[in-house]
Amino acid sequence: MDIKISPSILASDYANLQSELEKCEKAGADLIHIDVMDGHFVPNISIGIPVVEALKKICKVPFDVHLMISDPLKYAEAFANAGADIICFHIESDSDPVKTVDKILALGKKAAVAIKPDTDIDGIIPLLNKLSMVLVMTVEPGFGGQSFMESTMPKIEKLRKIAEHIDIEVDGGINAETVKIASRAGANVFVAGSAVFKSDDPCKTVGILKENAANEKEKTLL
């Protein structure tokens, strides 16, 4: 699977989102990670549909929209219409997972499912043949800037063994060192917020993340 970097705008300067997205494009970001929080499923509130719609008009990089909300089935169509390219929802949400995946696919979008650090992958196994990606949270969802939880790596290893065909994304505490650990376990899509947006040189940072992840992947193939 190709190595992909998905900068999370949760760590960006919200007063200058257009220039922040331009940095990502120039840096060679493969996706833009957009965290949507409802203050109910997670104890925080972030951006919503109007912001996604506005940003889509100024950015050509595909949008990786992570719905940390209680009822993703209800809002899937609105986010699809707003410009989401990948719609990721939590298996722990209130929505029926099969209906939610089918809804996303019917809207012509890629479907992804996220799991919290303490959630086992067993619940998503029946969905794997319909998914483009699984997001394994490496922090508790809801807030940026948390420390990477290496204890989640066995889930990634297990998932990669049974699902070679899909992207495995990690989100939380990803930097130049932890990207190596996650890549070694089998992840290939890396959400990086603070590492990119707090960097003095985002282009260089994205390059380092890709290089470090790719080098670890090569080691596992030897």
XYZ file of N, CA, C and O in Angstrom, residues 50-134:
340
model
N -20.668 23.673 6.778
C -20.364 24.889 6.002
C -18.866 25.115 5.803
O -18.454 25.601 4.742
N -18.059 24.766 6.802
C -16.616 24.965 6.681
C -16.025 23.989 5.670
O -15.184 24.357 4.846
N -16.472 22.741 5.714
C -16.009 21.753 4.738
C -16.338 22.215 3.326
O -15.503 22.157 2.410
N -17.551 22.705 3.143
C -17.995 23.175 1.831
C -17.148 24.349 1.344
O -16.756 24.416 0.171
N -16.840 25.272 2.246
C -16.044 26.443 1.878
C -14.614 26.052 1.523
O -14.041 26.553 0.545
N -14.037 25.148 2.304
C -12.653 24.740 2.067
C -12.507 23.949 0.774
O -11.469 24.030 0.109
N -13.540 23.205 0.428
C -13.471 22.396 -0.796
C -13.298 23.276 -2.031
O -12.688 22.857 -3.020
N -13.799 24.484 -1.972
C -13.717 25.402 -3.111
C -12.298 25.909 -3.347
O -11.992 26.404 -4.438
N -11.445 25.800 -2.339
C -10.100 26.367 -2.453
C -8.998 25.323 -2.357
O -7.817 25.674 -2.326
N -9.361 24.052 -2.317
C -8.352 23.003 -2.124
C -8.624 21.822 -3.049
O -9.746 21.329 -3.128
N -7.586 21.361 -3.731
C -7.711 20.242 -4.666
C -7.352 18.898 -4.033
O -7.624 17.849 -4.609
N -6.738 18.914 -2.868
C -6.358 17.672 -2.200
C -7.618 16.982 -1.661
O -8.492 17.653 -1.094
N -7.753 15.679 -1.830
C -8.946 14.978 -1.331
C -9.151 15.166 0.166
O -8.195 15.184 0.938
N -10.422 15.276 0.555
C -10.781 15.484 1.956
C -11.082 14.162 2.648
O -11.962 13.401 2.230
N -10.360 13.921 3.705
C -10.484 12.747 4.566
C -11.254 13.214 5.805
O -10.667 13.733 6.752
N -12.581 13.060 5.779
C -13.434 13.644 6.821
C -13.734 12.609 7.901
O -14.340 11.570 7.646
N -13.306 12.908 9.104
C -13.415 12.008 10.255
C -14.570 12.474 11.140
O -14.467 13.479 11.847
N -15.679 11.751 11.077
C -16.876 12.124 11.826
C -16.850 11.537 13.235
O -17.151 10.375 13.446
N -16.494 12.367 14.182
C -16.566 11.980 15.595
C -17.891 12.495 16.137
O -17.954 13.403 16.968
N -18.975 11.893 15.625
C -20.326 12.341 15.952
C -21.198 11.131 16.271
O -20.894 10.008 15.855
N -22.275 11.375 16.980
C -23.122 10.275 17.452
C -23.936 9.609 16.352
O -24.203 8.411 16.412
N -24.362 10.391 15.348
C -25.269 9.862 14.333
C -24.739 10.131 12.920
O -25.295 10.947 12.178
N -23.650 9.453 12.521
C -23.072 9.709 11.192
C -24.008 9.370 10.034
O -23.929 9.997 8.982
N -24.898 8.410 10.225
C -25.828 8.056 9.152
C -26.692 9.251 8.768
O -26.951 9.505 7.589
N -27.116 9.995 9.759
C -27.974 11.156 9.539
C -27.264 12.244 8.738
O -27.899 12.954 7.937
N -25.963 12.378 8.922
C -25.239 13.495 8.330
C -24.346 13.118 7.155
O -23.704 13.985 6.559
N -24.294 11.855 6.799
C -23.402 11.404 5.725
C -23.656 12.139 4.422
O -22.715 12.584 3.736
N -24.918 12.288 4.056
C -25.239 12.923 2.780
C -24.826 14.390 2.764
O -24.302 14.891 1.759
N -25.009 15.066 3.859
C -24.645 16.487 3.930
C -23.140 16.668 3.771
O -22.684 17.584 3.068
N -22.363 15.792 4.396
C -20.912 15.906 4.271
C -20.442 15.481 2.883
O -19.480 16.043 2.347
N -21.114 14.512 2.296
C -20.790 14.122 0.922
C -21.029 15.296 -0.022
O -20.193 15.608 -0.878
N -22.159 15.957 0.123
C -22.488 17.100 -0.725
C -21.553 18.287 -0.480
O -21.313 19.101 -1.384
N -21.027 18.372 0.739
C -20.130 19.478 1.084
C -18.744 19.299 0.481
O -17.985 20.274 0.366
N -18.404 18.057 0.109
C -17.109 17.849 -0.532
C -16.222 16.792 0.067
O -15.062 16.647 -0.340
N -16.729 16.027 1.017
C -15.921 14.935 1.572
C -15.651 13.890 0.495
O -16.539 13.522 -0.266
N -14.420 13.418 0.418
C -14.066 12.358 -0.525
C -14.043 10.999 0.173
O -14.451 9.993 -0.394
N -13.547 10.993 1.398
C -13.602 9.823 2.265
C -14.423 10.208 3.484
O -14.163 11.245 4.102
N -15.411 9.405 3.819
C -16.204 9.665 5.023
C -15.937 8.536 6.008
O -16.238 7.371 5.743
N -15.360 8.926 7.126
C -14.980 7.966 8.163
C -15.845 8.186 9.399
O -15.953 9.313 9.893
N -16.458 7.122 9.884
C -17.282 7.226 11.095
C -16.837 6.183 12.110
O -16.155 5.211 11.764
N -17.239 6.363 13.338
C -16.810 5.466 14.411
C -17.739 4.266 14.565
O -18.957 4.421 14.588
N -17.139 3.106 14.697
C -17.915 1.892 14.931
C -18.664 2.005 16.258
O -19.694 1.352 16.455
N -18.170 2.852 17.161
C -18.804 3.020 18.472
C -19.977 4.002 18.445
O -20.623 4.226 19.478
N -20.257 4.611 17.306
C -21.350 5.586 17.217
C -22.705 4.894 17.326
O -22.803 3.670 17.341
N -23.763 5.692 17.350
C -25.121 5.149 17.497
C -25.696 4.599 16.187
O -26.676 3.857 16.211
N -25.130 4.969 15.072
C -25.672 4.559 13.774
C -25.368 3.098 13.470
O -24.317 2.572 13.860
N -26.285 2.462 12.739
C -26.049 1.098 12.282
C -24.872 1.118 11.306
O -24.916 1.818 10.293
N -23.801 0.355 11.575
C -22.609 0.444 10.733
C -22.821 -0.012 9.296
O -22.287 0.598 8.366
N -23.589 -1.064 9.089
C -23.831 -1.550 7.724
C -24.608 -0.509 6.922
O -24.263 -0.190 5.775
N -25.674 0.031 7.513
C -26.469 1.054 6.826
C -25.633 2.302 6.536
O -25.782 2.936 5.481
N -24.759 2.643 7.470
C -23.937 3.842 7.287
C -22.931 3.655 6.162
O -22.758 4.536 5.313
N -22.271 2.513 6.134
C -21.330 2.225 5.052
C -22.052 2.216 3.710
O -21.592 2.827 2.726
N -23.191 1.541 3.643
C -23.948 1.464 2.394
C -24.402 2.851 1.928
O -24.409 3.142 0.724
N -24.771 3.701 2.875
C -25.194 5.065 2.541
C -24.035 5.845 1.929
O -24.197 6.522 0.905
N -22.874 5.743 2.541
C -21.690 6.460 2.048
C -21.335 6.000 0.636
O -21.064 6.817 -0.250
N -21.366 4.692 0.422
C -21.035 4.156 -0.902
C -22.077 4.574 -1.942
O -21.737 4.887 -3.088
N -23.345 4.603 -1.546
C -24.409 5.019 -2.458
C -24.257 6.477 -2.864
O -24.705 6.875 -3.947
N -23.614 7.253 -2.015
C -23.375 8.664 -2.309
C -22.148 8.860 -3.195
O -21.801 9.989 -3.551
N -21.498 7.750 -3.545
C -20.340 7.823 -4.421
C -19.051 8.185 -3.718
O -18.073 8.600 -4.355
N -19.004 8.000 -2.402
C -17.822 8.338 -1.623
C -17.144 7.072 -1.085
O -17.758 6.008 -1.023
N -15.903 7.208 -0.692
C -15.195 6.100 -0.067
C -15.594 6.019 1.400
O -15.707 7.045 2.079
N -15.797 4.798 1.878
C -16.214 4.590 3.267
C -15.048 4.113 4.111
O -14.249 3.271 3.683
N -14.972 4.666 5.306
C -13.950 4.254 6.262
C -14.581 4.156 7.643
O -15.570 4.838 7.936
N -14.009 3.303 8.475
C -14.496 3.142 9.844
C -13.341 3.373 10.807
O -12.214 2.912 10.567
N -13.621 4.093 11.881
C -12.627 4.378 12.910
C -12.935 3.590 14.173
O -14.100 3.296 14.467
N -11.868 3.254 14.900
C -12.035 2.599 16.202
C -11.181 3.322 17.246
O -10.075 3.770 16.964
N -11.742 3.440 18.435
C -11.028 4.053 19.545
C -9.916 3.113 20.039
O -9.923 1.916 19.733
N -8.975 3.635 20.836
C -7.857 2.814 21.295
C -8.248 1.537 22.034
O -7.548 0.526 21.935
N -9.361 1.559 22.746
C -9.763 0.379 23.526
C -10.746 -0.532 22.790
O -11.200 -1.532 23.350
N -11.071 -0.203 21.548
C -12.026 -1.010 20.778
C -11.290 -2.065 19.965
O -10.328 -1.757 19.267
N -11.769 -3.298 20.031
C -11.167 -4.378 19.252
C -11.614 -4.286 17.804
O -12.662 -3.695 17.504
N -10.851 -4.890 16.911
C -11.191 -4.818 15.491
C -12.288 -5.792 15.076
O -12.774 -5.727 13.945
N -12.687 -6.686 15.963
C -13.657 -7.725 15.588
C -14.946 -7.151 14.989
O -15.515 -7.719 14.050
N -15.402 -6.020 15.515
C -16.654 -5.441 15.054
C -16.613 -4.899 13.643
O -17.657 -4.734 13.003
N -15.405 -4.623 13.132
C -15.320 -4.069 11.782
C -14.982 -5.126 10.729
O -15.087 -4.849 9.529
N -14.629 -6.316 11.165
C -14.244 -7.365 10.213
C -15.338 -7.643 9.174
O -15.038 -7.760 7.977
N -16.624 -7.723 9.567
C -17.664 -7.981 8.559
C -17.811 -6.871 7.515
O -18.426 -7.087 6.464
N -17.243 -5.691 7.791
C -17.386 -4.551 6.885
C -16.206 -4.398 5.928
O -16.273 -3.601 4.985
N -15.147 -5.140 6.144
C -13.888 -4.888 5.448
C -13.996 -4.947 3.931
O -13.320 -4.205 3.223
N -14.864 -5.812 3.436
C -14.969 -5.931 1.970
C -15.610 -4.703 1.312
O -15.550 -4.545 0.096
N -16.207 -3.824 2.124
C -16.836 -2.613 1.586
C -16.021 -1.347 1.877
O -16.320 -0.289 1.323
N -15.022 -1.469 2.727
C -14.284 -0.290 3.175
C -13.054 -0.007 2.326
O -12.407 -0.917 1.817
N -12.743 1.268 2.213
C -11.489 1.688 1.590
C -10.398 1.882 2.631
O -9.212 1.812 2.306
N -10.825 2.116 3.881
C -9.846 2.431 4.913
C -10.408 2.130 6.302
O -11.605 2.217 6.528
N -9.498 1.787 7.208
C -9.820 1.690 8.629
C -8.894 2.646 9.368
O -7.686 2.682 9.113
